[in-house]
């Protein structure tokens, strides 16, 4: 009799159980879709920033305004990246590994340029 009761209970609740599973999967896919959209936008921002840095470096006589514009672009990109990613290995004393390391390298390189008038 107990097995029959369990069977009837599961039969009656199967639609609810299936609906819960579908709702969970839908939630997971929506989160993934949102992350993918954020990632695509960040990638576009990184490309724009790289172009701004390249343009600055290729100018024969960049101005202070050019430098500040390029530095602002890389700084903004790093901060925007933090919205999408959590940096691996970041502590108070370490910058971390990915995905900020290449962006920080670009920022450090920009800061070492001795092209300002």
Coordinates of C-alpha atoms in Angstrom, one line a residue:
X1 CA 0.0 0.0 0.0
X2 CA 2.8 2.4 0.8
X3 CA 4.3 2.0 -2.7
X4 CA 1.0 2.7 -4.3
X5 CA 0.6 5.9 -2.2
X6 CA 4.1 7.1 -3.2
X7 CA 3.3 6.3 -6.9
X8 CA 0.0 8.2 -6.8
X9 CA 1.7 11.1 -5.0
X10 CA 4.5 11.3 -7.6
X11 CA 2.0 10.9 -10.5
X12 CA -0.1 13.8 -9.1
X13 CA 2.9 16.0 -8.5
X14 CA 4.8 15.1 -11.7
X15 CA 3.5 18.2 -13.6
X16 CA 4.6 20.4 -10.7
X17 CA 8.0 18.8 -10.5
X18 CA 8.5 19.1 -14.2
X19 CA 7.4 22.7 -14.2
X20 CA 9.9 23.5 -11.4
X21 CA 12.7 21.9 -13.4
X22 CA 11.8 23.8 -16.5
X23 CA 11.6 27.1 -14.5
X24 CA 15.1 26.4 -13.0
X25 CA 16.6 25.7 -16.4
X26 CA 15.0 28.8 -17.9
X27 CA 16.5 30.9 -15.1
X28 CA 20.0 29.4 -15.7
X29 CA 19.8 30.1 -19.4
X30 CA 18.5 33.7 -18.8
X31 CA 21.5 34.3 -16.5
X32 CA 23.9 32.9 -19.1
X33 CA 22.3 35.0 -21.8
X34 CA 22.7 38.2 -19.7
X35 CA 26.3 37.3 -18.9
X36 CA 27.0 36.7 -22.6
X37 CA 25.5 40.1 -23.6
X38 CA 27.6 41.8 -20.9
X39 CA 30.7 40.0 -22.1
X40 CA 30.1 41.1 -25.7
X41 CA 29.7 44.7 -24.7
X42 CA 32.9 44.6 -22.6
X43 CA 34.7 43.1 -25.5
X44 CA 33.6 46.0 -27.7
X45 CA 34.8 48.4 -25.0
X46 CA 38.2 46.7 -24.9
X47 CA 38.5 47.0 -28.6
X48 CA 37.6 50.7 -28.5
X49 CA 40.2 51.3 -25.7
X50 CA 42.9 49.4 -27.6
X51 CA 42.2 51.6 -30.6
X52 CA 42.4 54.8 -28.4
X53 CA 45.8 53.6 -27.0
X54 CA 47.1 52.8 -30.4
X55 CA 46.0 56.1 -31.8
X56 CA 47.7 57.9 -28.9
X57 CA 51.0 56.0 -29.5
X58 CA 50.9 56.7 -33.2
X59 CA 50.6 60.4 -32.9
X60 CA 53.9 62.2 -33.6
X61 CA 53.3 64.8 -30.9
X62 CA 50.5 63.7 -28.5
X63 CA 49.2 66.4 -26.2
X64 CA 48.4 66.1 -22.5
X65 CA 44.7 66.0 -23.5
X66 CA 45.4 63.0 -25.8
X67 CA 47.2 61.2 -22.9
X68 CA 44.4 61.9 -20.5
X69 CA 41.8 60.7 -23.0
X70 CA 43.7 57.4 -23.5
X71 CA 44.3 57.0 -19.8
X72 CA 40.6 57.6 -19.1
X73 CA 39.6 55.0 -21.7
X74 CA 41.8 52.3 -20.2
X75 CA 40.8 53.2 -16.6
X76 CA 37.1 53.1 -17.5
X77 CA 37.5 49.7 -19.3
X78 CA 39.2 48.2 -16.3
X79 CA 36.4 49.4 -14.0
X80 CA 33.7 48.3 -16.4
X81 CA 35.3 44.8 -16.6
X82 CA 34.9 44.5 -12.9
X83 CA 31.2 44.7 -13.4
X84 CA 31.2 41.5 -15.5
X85 CA 34.1 39.5 -14.0
X86 CA 35.4 38.7 -10.6
X87 CA 39.2 38.8 -10.8
X88 CA 40.9 35.5 -10.0
X89 CA 43.6 35.8 -7.3
X90 CA 42.9 39.5 -6.5
X91 CA 43.9 40.5 -3.0
X92 CA 44.9 43.8 -1.3
X93 CA 48.5 43.2 -2.4
X94 CA 48.0 41.5 -5.8
X95 CA 46.1 42.8 -8.8
X96 CA 45.1 39.3 -9.9
X97 CA 45.4 37.1 -13.0
X98 CA 42.5 37.3 -15.4
X99 CA 41.0 39.2 -17.1
X100 CA 42.5 42.4 -15.8
X101 CA 46.2 41.6 -16.2
X102 CA 46.4 42.5 -19.9
X103 CA 44.4 45.7 -19.3
X104 CA 46.7 46.6 -16.4
X105 CA 49.7 45.9 -18.6
X106 CA 48.3 48.3 -21.2
X107 CA 47.8 50.9 -18.4
X108 CA 51.3 50.5 -17.1
X109 CA 52.8 50.8 -20.6
X110 CA 50.8 54.0 -21.2
X111 CA 52.1 55.4 -17.9
X112 CA 55.7 54.7 -18.9
X113 CA 55.5 56.6 -22.2
X114 CA 57.7 59.6 -22.2
X115 CA 55.9 61.4 -25.0
X116 CA 54.2 64.2 -23.1
X117 CA 55.4 67.8 -23.9

